[in-house]
Amino acid sequence: MEYRRLGRSGLMVPALSLGTGTFGGVGRLAAWGTTDATEARRLLDICLEAGVSMFDTANVYSLGESERVLGQAIKGRRDKVLISTKATFRFGDGPNDIGSSRQNLLAAIDGSLSRLGTDYIDLFQLHGFDAFTPPEEVLSTLDVLVRAGKIRYVGVSNFSGWHLMKSLGVADTHGFPRYVANQTYYSLIGRDYEWELMPLGLDQGLGAVVWSPLGWGRLTGKIRRGQPKPEVSRLPKTAEFGPPVSDEHVYRVVDAIDEIAKETGKSVSQIALNWLLQRPTVSTLIIGARNETQLRENLGAVGWSLTKDQVAKLDAASTVTLPYPYWHQRVTFSDRNPPAV
C-alpha cells in the first residue's frame, strides 16, 4: 500500500482508507449496510493485511453505532490504526446538539471517544460549515482539544472555498491549528472539486480525503447504458442524500471506462479509483464495502497505474461545462489562471 502525506502535515496516510458508514446499520443508513462487530473485525483484518490502516466514521453514522462497532473492531490494536471521525451535524434533540459551537464540539468529542473506546482521535473533521458560530470560537476549541491530546489533526468536510480560506486566515492570525484535510466529494462523475477546492488545497496545503469516490455507487459496474438498474443497491434508497448526476453523464463515463477495462483487465470500480489516485492533492480515498468481496475488489485499485492516454480518455468523457467564473478564467485568462490538473 502506498502511503501519502496528509496535506502539508507530517502525518502519513494510506492511499486507500475504509469508510465505516456500513457499520451498525441503524436508521436511514441501514441501506448502506448492517455490518456488526464480528464482520467489522474481519474487514479490518483484511485491510491491515493490505496496508489499509485508516478508518473513517462520524458520530451521526447509524446514530453513533458506526463508531461503537468500529471501536469494538479495533480493540487490542489501537496502535496499528488511524481513526478519522466527524461531528457538527445534528446529534440529539437539544438546541446545542448541532453545529460547531464550543458547547457542541466538546460534547461531541467526548461522545466519540467513549463510543470508539479510545482516548484520542487521529483526525477530527467538521462535518459541515456552521455559519452561526464564529471561526475564532471553533478554532480556539479545536486548539484546546489538540493541546489536551484528544485530537491530533484537524480538517473539514463539505466546506466551500471561502469557508476554508476564512478559517485558515483566523488560524494563521491567532496561531490555532490549521486544517490539513478536506474530506470532499470527488469522482469521475463529479469533478466540481477541481474548480476551486483543488487549487485551494495546492496553495494552502490541504490533502483531499475523498468520500464517495465511486459516485454514490454509480461506478461499480452495475449501472450501464441499456440495462436495468440493480435491484440490490443503496442508490434508490439514499439518492436524495447523494451527489446529483444525470444518467446520460454516468453512461458516457462508464462507456469510456469499459473501453479501458478491456485494455487493462481491471474492473470499472478499480479504474475509477485509480484515476482519482493520480489527481493532485488526493491523500486518500475512502472506500466502502458491505462485505469481503467488495472490499477485495476495491483494494485492487492500487499497485498499478492508468496510462496518460487512458487518463486523457477518462478526462474527456467526464468533463462538463464549468460554471462562472471558472469558464471565464479558462477561456480569457488561462495563462494566469492555470487549471490545477
Tab-separated table of C-alpha atoms in Angstrom:
chain	number	residue	atom	x	y	z
A	1	MET	CA	0.000	0.000	0.000
A	2	GLU	CA	1.277	3.432	-0.913
A	3	TYR	CA	1.367	5.999	1.898
A	4	ARG	CA	0.963	9.729	1.279
A	5	ARG	CA	1.302	12.879	3.355
A	6	LEU	CA	-1.965	14.299	4.597
A	7	GLY	CA	-1.759	17.743	3.056
A	8	ARG	CA	1.156	19.748	4.410
A	9	SER	CA	1.153	17.901	7.733
A	10	GLY	CA	3.648	15.309	8.836
A	11	LEU	CA	1.020	12.552	9.033
A	12	MET	CA	1.296	9.728	6.520
A	13	VAL	CA	-1.951	8.028	5.492
A	14	PRO	CA	-2.667	5.068	3.192
A	15	ALA	CA	-3.832	5.834	-0.353
A	16	LEU	CA	-6.999	3.876	0.472
A	17	SER	CA	-8.971	4.168	3.713
A	18	LEU	CA	-12.021	2.209	4.796
A	19	GLY	CA	-15.247	4.100	5.344
A	20	THR	CA	-17.386	2.577	8.079
A	21	GLY	CA	-20.763	4.005	7.161
A	22	THR	CA	-21.867	0.396	6.672
A	23	PHE	CA	-21.108	-0.406	10.325
A	24	GLY	CA	-24.076	-0.546	12.679
A	25	GLY	CA	-26.973	-0.312	10.241
A	26	VAL	CA	-29.306	1.874	12.314
A	27	GLY	CA	-31.805	4.359	10.924
A	28	ARG	CA	-31.715	5.561	7.349
A	29	LEU	CA	-28.105	4.415	6.928
A	30	ALA	CA	-29.220	0.790	7.182
A	31	ALA	CA	-29.441	0.980	3.380
A	32	TRP	CA	-25.651	1.347	3.313
A	33	GLY	CA	-25.085	-1.854	5.266
A	34	THR	CA	-25.559	-3.558	8.634
A	35	THR	CA	-22.053	-4.732	9.478
A	36	ASP	CA	-21.778	-5.973	13.066
A	37	ALA	CA	-18.650	-6.120	15.234
A	38	THR	CA	-17.659	-9.635	14.122
A	39	GLU	CA	-17.922	-8.754	10.430
A	40	ALA	CA	-16.191	-5.433	11.045
A	41	ARG	CA	-13.250	-7.130	12.707
A	42	ARG	CA	-12.875	-9.425	9.690
A	43	LEU	CA	-12.911	-6.444	7.303
A	44	LEU	CA	-10.274	-4.702	9.418
A	45	ASP	CA	-8.139	-7.861	9.332
A	46	ILE	CA	-8.206	-7.778	5.533
A	47	CYS	CA	-7.476	-4.056	5.457
A	48	LEU	CA	-4.494	-4.281	7.775
A	49	GLU	CA	-3.077	-7.198	5.790
A	50	ALA	CA	-3.238	-4.966	2.700
A	51	GLY	CA	-1.730	-1.941	4.465
A	52	VAL	CA	-5.010	-0.038	4.813
A	53	SER	CA	-4.707	1.369	8.306
A	54	MET	CA	-7.072	4.368	8.318
A	55	PHE	CA	-10.770	4.048	9.144
A	56	ASP	CA	-13.295	6.837	8.727
A	57	THR	CA	-16.556	7.308	10.588
A	58	ALA	CA	-18.773	10.056	12.055
A	59	ASN	CA	-20.912	10.447	15.136
A	60	VAL	CA	-24.112	10.606	13.059
A	61	TYR	CA	-23.478	7.378	11.167
A	62	SER	CA	-26.145	4.947	12.405
A	63	LEU	CA	-26.786	7.254	15.359
A	64	GLY	CA	-23.395	6.503	16.884
A	65	GLU	CA	-23.415	2.766	16.200
A	66	SER	CA	-20.775	3.059	13.455
A	67	GLU	CA	-18.288	4.487	15.953
A	68	ARG	CA	-19.261	1.893	18.560
A	69	VAL	CA	-18.804	-1.054	16.162
A	70	LEU	CA	-15.518	0.369	14.902
A	71	GLY	CA	-14.346	0.737	18.481
A	72	GLN	CA	-15.057	-2.930	19.130
A	73	ALA	CA	-13.250	-3.939	15.926
A	74	ILE	CA	-10.045	-2.027	16.797
A	75	LYS	CA	-9.904	-3.287	20.370
A	76	GLY	CA	-6.431	-4.592	21.149
A	77	ARG	CA	-4.812	-2.942	18.129
A	78	ARG	CA	-5.433	0.774	18.551
A	79	ASP	CA	-1.726	1.468	17.973
A	80	LYS	CA	-1.944	-0.059	14.495
A	81	VAL	CA	-4.755	2.101	13.145
A	82	LEU	CA	-5.617	5.709	12.355
A	83	ILE	CA	-9.122	6.818	13.285
A	84	SER	CA	-10.906	9.612	11.455
A	85	THR	CA	-14.265	10.858	12.662
A	86	LYS	CA	-16.526	13.873	12.213
A	87	ALA	CA	-19.134	15.966	14.011
A	88	THR	CA	-21.334	19.096	13.640
A	89	PHE	CA	-24.489	17.586	12.092
A	90	ARG	CA	-27.436	17.294	14.464
A	91	PHE	CA	-26.853	14.585	17.075
A	92	GLY	CA	-29.615	14.946	19.626
A	93	ASP	CA	-32.787	16.944	20.215
A	94	GLY	CA	-31.342	19.814	22.242
A	95	PRO	CA	-30.731	23.325	20.884
A	96	ASN	CA	-26.953	22.881	21.253
A	97	ASP	CA	-26.751	19.363	19.786
A	98	ILE	CA	-25.734	20.733	16.393
A	99	GLY	CA	-23.053	22.893	14.836
A	100	SER	CA	-19.509	23.882	15.746
A	101	SER	CA	-20.074	25.759	18.983
A	102	ARG	CA	-17.643	25.148	21.835
A	103	GLN	CA	-20.530	23.533	23.707
A	104	ASN	CA	-21.273	21.012	20.976
A	105	LEU	CA	-17.702	20.245	19.887
A	106	LEU	CA	-16.540	19.428	23.423
A	107	ALA	CA	-19.541	17.156	23.965
A	108	ALA	CA	-19.180	15.568	20.523
A	109	ILE	CA	-15.512	14.702	21.028
A	110	ASP	CA	-16.121	13.136	24.434
A	111	GLY	CA	-19.016	11.138	22.991
A	112	SER	CA	-16.946	9.869	20.067
A	113	LEU	CA	-14.032	8.919	22.320
A	114	SER	CA	-16.376	6.928	24.542
A	115	ARG	CA	-18.023	5.072	21.651
A	116	LEU	CA	-14.687	4.374	19.947
A	117	GLY	CA	-13.129	3.166	23.195
A	118	THR	CA	-10.032	5.314	22.762
A	119	ASP	CA	-8.524	8.384	24.396
A	120	TYR	CA	-7.547	10.190	21.176
A	121	ILE	CA	-8.707	10.711	17.599
A	122	ASP	CA	-6.062	10.887	14.875
A	123	LEU	CA	-8.060	13.105	12.509
A	124	PHE	CA	-11.134	15.068	13.528
A	125	GLN	CA	-13.127	16.880	10.850
A	126	LEU	CA	-16.004	19.326	10.976
A	127	HIS	CA	-18.729	17.571	9.004
A	128	GLY	CA	-20.113	20.842	7.639
A	129	PHE	CA	-19.694	24.617	7.901
A	130	ASP	CA	-21.548	26.345	10.731
A	131	ALA	CA	-22.239	29.924	9.614
A	132	PHE	CA	-23.640	30.864	13.045
A	133	THR	CA	-20.519	30.115	15.097
A	134	PRO	CA	-17.539	32.494	14.764
A	135	PRO	CA	-14.451	30.728	13.386
A	136	GLU	CA	-12.482	32.081	16.349
A	137	GLU	CA	-14.722	30.066	18.681
A	138	VAL	CA	-14.431	26.950	16.528
A	139	LEU	CA	-10.672	27.048	16.117
A	140	SER	CA	-9.909	28.016	19.706
A	141	THR	CA	-11.944	25.000	20.814
A	142	LEU	CA	-10.051	22.714	18.445
A	143	ASP	CA	-6.813	24.211	19.805
A	144	VAL	CA	-7.852	23.235	23.342
A	145	LEU	CA	-8.668	19.706	22.188
A	146	VAL	CA	-5.337	19.325	20.385
A	147	ARG	CA	-3.426	20.591	23.420
A	148	ALA	CA	-5.375	18.173	25.621
A	149	GLY	CA	-4.301	15.283	23.384
A	150	LYS	CA	-7.863	14.341	22.489
A	151	ILE	CA	-7.352	15.031	18.768
A	152	ARG	CA	-4.123	15.132	16.758
A	153	TYR	CA	-5.006	16.643	13.377
A	154	VAL	CA	-7.980	18.697	12.231
A	155	GLY	CA	-9.821	19.014	8.965
A	156	VAL	CA	-13.133	19.905	7.404
A	157	SER	CA	-15.740	18.393	5.135
A	158	ASN	CA	-18.241	19.922	2.728
A	159	PHE	CA	-16.833	23.454	3.076
A	160	SER	CA	-16.825	25.901	0.185
A	161	GLY	CA	-13.648	27.738	-0.772
A	162	TRP	CA	-14.448	30.912	1.141
A	163	HIS	CA	-15.387	28.918	4.245
A	164	LEU	CA	-11.958	27.315	4.188
A	165	MET	CA	-9.961	30.451	3.476
A	166	LYS	CA	-11.741	32.433	6.184
A	167	SER	CA	-10.997	29.680	8.695
A	168	LEU	CA	-7.358	29.357	7.641
A	169	GLY	CA	-6.930	33.115	7.949
A	170	VAL	CA	-8.221	33.013	11.517
A	171	ALA	CA	-5.956	30.061	12.329
A	172	ASP	CA	-2.896	31.868	10.990
A	173	THR	CA	-3.765	35.115	12.779
A	174	HIS	CA	-4.171	33.516	16.195
A	175	GLY	CA	-1.789	30.547	15.945
A	176	PHE	CA	-4.581	27.981	16.095
A	177	PRO	CA	-4.204	24.531	14.450
A	178	ARG	CA	-4.531	24.703	10.675
A	179	TYR	CA	-6.845	22.394	8.798
A	180	VAL	CA	-4.731	19.840	6.923
A	181	ALA	CA	-7.518	17.703	5.444
A	182	ASN	CA	-10.542	18.409	3.294
A	183	GLN	CA	-12.918	15.453	3.256
A	184	THR	CA	-14.593	16.141	-0.053
A	185	TYR	CA	-16.723	14.564	-2.726
A	186	TYR	CA	-14.719	13.821	-5.875
A	187	SER	CA	-15.264	11.207	-8.561
A	188	LEU	CA	-15.122	10.660	-12.306
A	189	ILE	CA	-18.770	11.728	-12.472
A	190	GLY	CA	-18.394	14.604	-10.005
A	191	ARG	CA	-15.359	16.791	-10.710
A	192	ASP	CA	-16.570	20.021	-9.076
A	193	TYR	CA	-13.720	19.688	-6.561
A	194	GLU	CA	-11.275	20.647	-9.312
A	195	TRP	CA	-12.793	24.098	-9.905
A	196	GLU	CA	-11.809	25.856	-6.677
A	197	LEU	CA	-11.125	23.445	-3.813
A	198	MET	CA	-8.260	21.644	-5.558
A	199	PRO	CA	-6.357	24.881	-6.350
A	200	LEU	CA	-7.000	25.950	-2.748
A	201	GLY	CA	-5.645	22.636	-1.488
A	202	LEU	CA	-2.486	23.027	-3.551
A	203	ASP	CA	-1.980	26.599	-2.379
A	204	GLN	CA	-2.802	26.070	1.304
A	205	GLY	CA	-1.569	22.524	1.863
A	206	LEU	CA	-4.806	20.591	2.397
A	207	GLY	CA	-4.972	16.940	1.445
A	208	ALA	CA	-8.161	15.605	-0.092
A	209	VAL	CA	-9.781	12.786	1.862
A	210	VAL	CA	-12.194	11.698	-0.850
A	211	TRP	CA	-15.670	10.480	0.071
A	212	SER	CA	-17.842	8.517	-2.354
A	213	PRO	CA	-15.061	8.070	-4.938
A	214	LEU	CA	-17.391	5.766	-6.899
A	215	GLY	CA	-20.053	8.455	-7.288
A	216	TRP	CA	-22.505	7.151	-4.669
A	217	GLY	CA	-22.287	3.603	-6.052
A	218	ARG	CA	-22.773	4.577	-9.698
A	219	LEU	CA	-19.275	3.486	-10.793
A	220	THR	CA	-19.307	-0.092	-9.544
A	221	GLY	CA	-20.014	-1.639	-12.946
A	222	LYS	CA	-23.642	-2.375	-12.100
A	223	ILE	CA	-25.017	0.644	-13.975
A	224	ARG	CA	-24.652	0.708	-17.744
A	225	ARG	CA	-26.424	2.083	-20.754
A	226	GLY	CA	-29.300	-0.080	-21.994
A	227	GLN	CA	-29.620	-2.353	-18.981
A	228	PRO	CA	-31.909	-2.214	-15.916
A	229	LYS	CA	-30.507	-0.727	-12.737
A	230	PRO	CA	-29.631	-3.225	-9.988
A	231	GLU	CA	-32.379	-4.189	-7.569
A	232	VAL	CA	-29.930	-4.595	-4.677
A	233	SER	CA	-28.239	-1.239	-4.231
A	234	ARG	CA	-28.066	1.603	-1.738
A	235	LEU	CA	-28.673	4.112	-4.546
A	236	PRO	CA	-32.505	4.085	-4.795
A	237	LYS	CA	-32.987	4.402	-1.024
A	238	THR	CA	-30.344	7.090	-0.439
A	239	ALA	CA	-30.111	9.017	-3.732
A	240	GLU	CA	-31.647	12.133	-2.186
A	241	PHE	CA	-28.641	12.437	0.150
A	242	GLY	CA	-26.039	11.762	-2.542
A	243	PRO	CA	-24.442	13.863	-5.280
A	244	PRO	CA	-26.798	14.572	-8.207
A	245	VAL	CA	-25.787	13.467	-11.691
A	246	SER	CA	-27.712	12.721	-14.861
A	247	ASP	CA	-27.996	9.158	-16.127
A	248	GLU	CA	-26.571	10.180	-19.505
A	249	HIS	CA	-23.415	11.567	-17.911
A	250	VAL	CA	-22.943	8.336	-15.943
A	251	TYR	CA	-23.430	6.259	-19.106
A	252	ARG	CA	-20.931	8.356	-21.073
A	253	VAL	CA	-18.262	7.925	-18.398
A	254	VAL	CA	-18.929	4.206	-17.923
A	255	ASP	CA	-18.724	3.692	-21.698
A	256	ALA	CA	-15.196	5.132	-21.599
A	257	ILE	CA	-14.274	3.064	-18.543
A	258	ASP	CA	-15.496	-0.106	-20.259
A	259	GLU	CA	-13.120	0.536	-23.161
A	260	ILE	CA	-10.210	0.878	-20.759
A	261	ALA	CA	-11.349	-2.201	-18.823
A	262	LYS	CA	-10.863	-4.251	-21.991
A	263	GLU	CA	-7.329	-2.862	-22.358
A	264	THR	CA	-6.280	-3.347	-18.740
A	265	GLY	CA	-8.314	-6.276	-17.470
A	266	LYS	CA	-9.337	-4.137	-14.495
A	267	SER	CA	-12.879	-3.597	-13.239
A	268	VAL	CA	-14.947	-0.424	-13.562
A	269	SER	CA	-14.502	0.463	-9.892
A	270	GLN	CA	-10.757	-0.208	-9.933
A	271	ILE	CA	-10.285	2.094	-12.929
A	272	ALA	CA	-12.431	4.843	-11.387
A	273	LEU	CA	-10.424	4.709	-8.158
A	274	ASN	CA	-7.052	4.563	-9.934
A	275	TRP	CA	-7.945	7.690	-11.939
A	276	LEU	CA	-8.543	9.565	-8.671
A	277	LEU	CA	-5.259	8.398	-7.183
A	278	GLN	CA	-3.425	10.217	-9.979
A	279	ARG	CA	-5.071	13.589	-9.278
A	280	PRO	CA	-3.277	16.431	-7.434
A	281	THR	CA	-3.907	16.928	-3.680
A	282	VAL	CA	-5.517	13.482	-3.217
A	283	SER	CA	-4.188	11.966	0.008
A	284	THR	CA	-6.591	9.051	0.475
A	285	LEU	CA	-9.768	7.592	-0.990
A	286	ILE	CA	-12.445	6.391	1.417
A	287	ILE	CA	-13.688	3.099	0.040
A	288	GLY	CA	-16.781	1.372	1.390
A	289	ALA	CA	-17.634	-2.298	1.499
A	290	ARG	CA	-20.688	-4.262	2.560
A	291	ASN	CA	-18.684	-7.481	2.544
A	292	GLU	CA	-15.287	-9.069	1.961
A	293	THR	CA	-15.839	-9.435	-1.794
A	294	GLN	CA	-16.473	-5.731	-2.307
A	295	LEU	CA	-13.508	-4.817	-0.116
A	296	ARG	CA	-11.063	-7.013	-2.017
A	297	GLU	CA	-12.396	-5.647	-5.325
A	298	ASN	CA	-11.650	-2.068	-4.243
A	299	LEU	CA	-8.221	-2.972	-2.893
A	300	GLY	CA	-7.322	-3.919	-6.468
A	301	ALA	CA	-7.265	-0.233	-7.397
A	302	VAL	CA	-3.670	0.154	-6.179
A	303	GLY	CA	-0.365	-1.276	-7.366
A	304	TRP	CA	-0.764	-0.202	-10.999
A	305	SER	CA	-1.443	2.991	-12.953
A	306	LEU	CA	-3.531	4.067	-15.905
A	307	THR	CA	-1.531	5.350	-18.893
A	308	LYS	CA	-1.555	9.034	-19.863
A	309	ASP	CA	-3.735	8.206	-22.862
A	310	GLN	CA	-6.219	6.324	-20.697
A	311	VAL	CA	-6.377	9.198	-18.213
A	312	ALA	CA	-6.949	11.624	-21.089
A	313	LYS	CA	-9.790	9.458	-22.404
A	314	LEU	CA	-11.468	9.464	-18.984
A	315	ASP	CA	-10.903	13.207	-18.611
A	316	ALA	CA	-12.609	13.857	-21.941
A	317	ALA	CA	-15.584	11.614	-21.177
A	318	SER	CA	-16.175	13.132	-17.741
A	319	THR	CA	-15.668	16.827	-18.464
A	320	VAL	CA	-18.598	19.242	-18.128
A	321	THR	CA	-19.169	22.921	-18.858
A	322	LEU	CA	-17.731	24.929	-15.991
A	323	PRO	CA	-19.896	27.493	-14.151
A	324	TYR	CA	-18.940	31.148	-13.899
A	325	PRO	CA	-16.323	32.426	-13.104
A	326	TYR	CA	-14.356	29.266	-13.892
A	327	TRP	CA	-15.203	29.097	-17.596
A	328	HIS	CA	-14.266	32.763	-17.932
A	329	GLN	CA	-10.906	32.203	-16.253
A	330	ARG	CA	-10.148	29.240	-18.517
A	331	VAL	CA	-11.214	30.982	-21.720
A	332	THR	CA	-9.912	34.512	-21.249
A	333	PHE	CA	-7.010	34.361	-18.782
A	334	SER	CA	-5.766	30.788	-18.588
A	335	ASP	CA	-2.101	31.841	-18.773
A	336	ARG	CA	-2.506	33.450	-15.336
A	337	ASN	CA	-5.184	31.082	-14.004
A	338	PRO	CA	-3.857	27.653	-14.957
A	339	PRO	CA	-6.066	24.683	-14.038
A	340	ALA	CA	-4.820	22.613	-11.120
A	341	VAL	CA	-4.953	19.452	-13.214
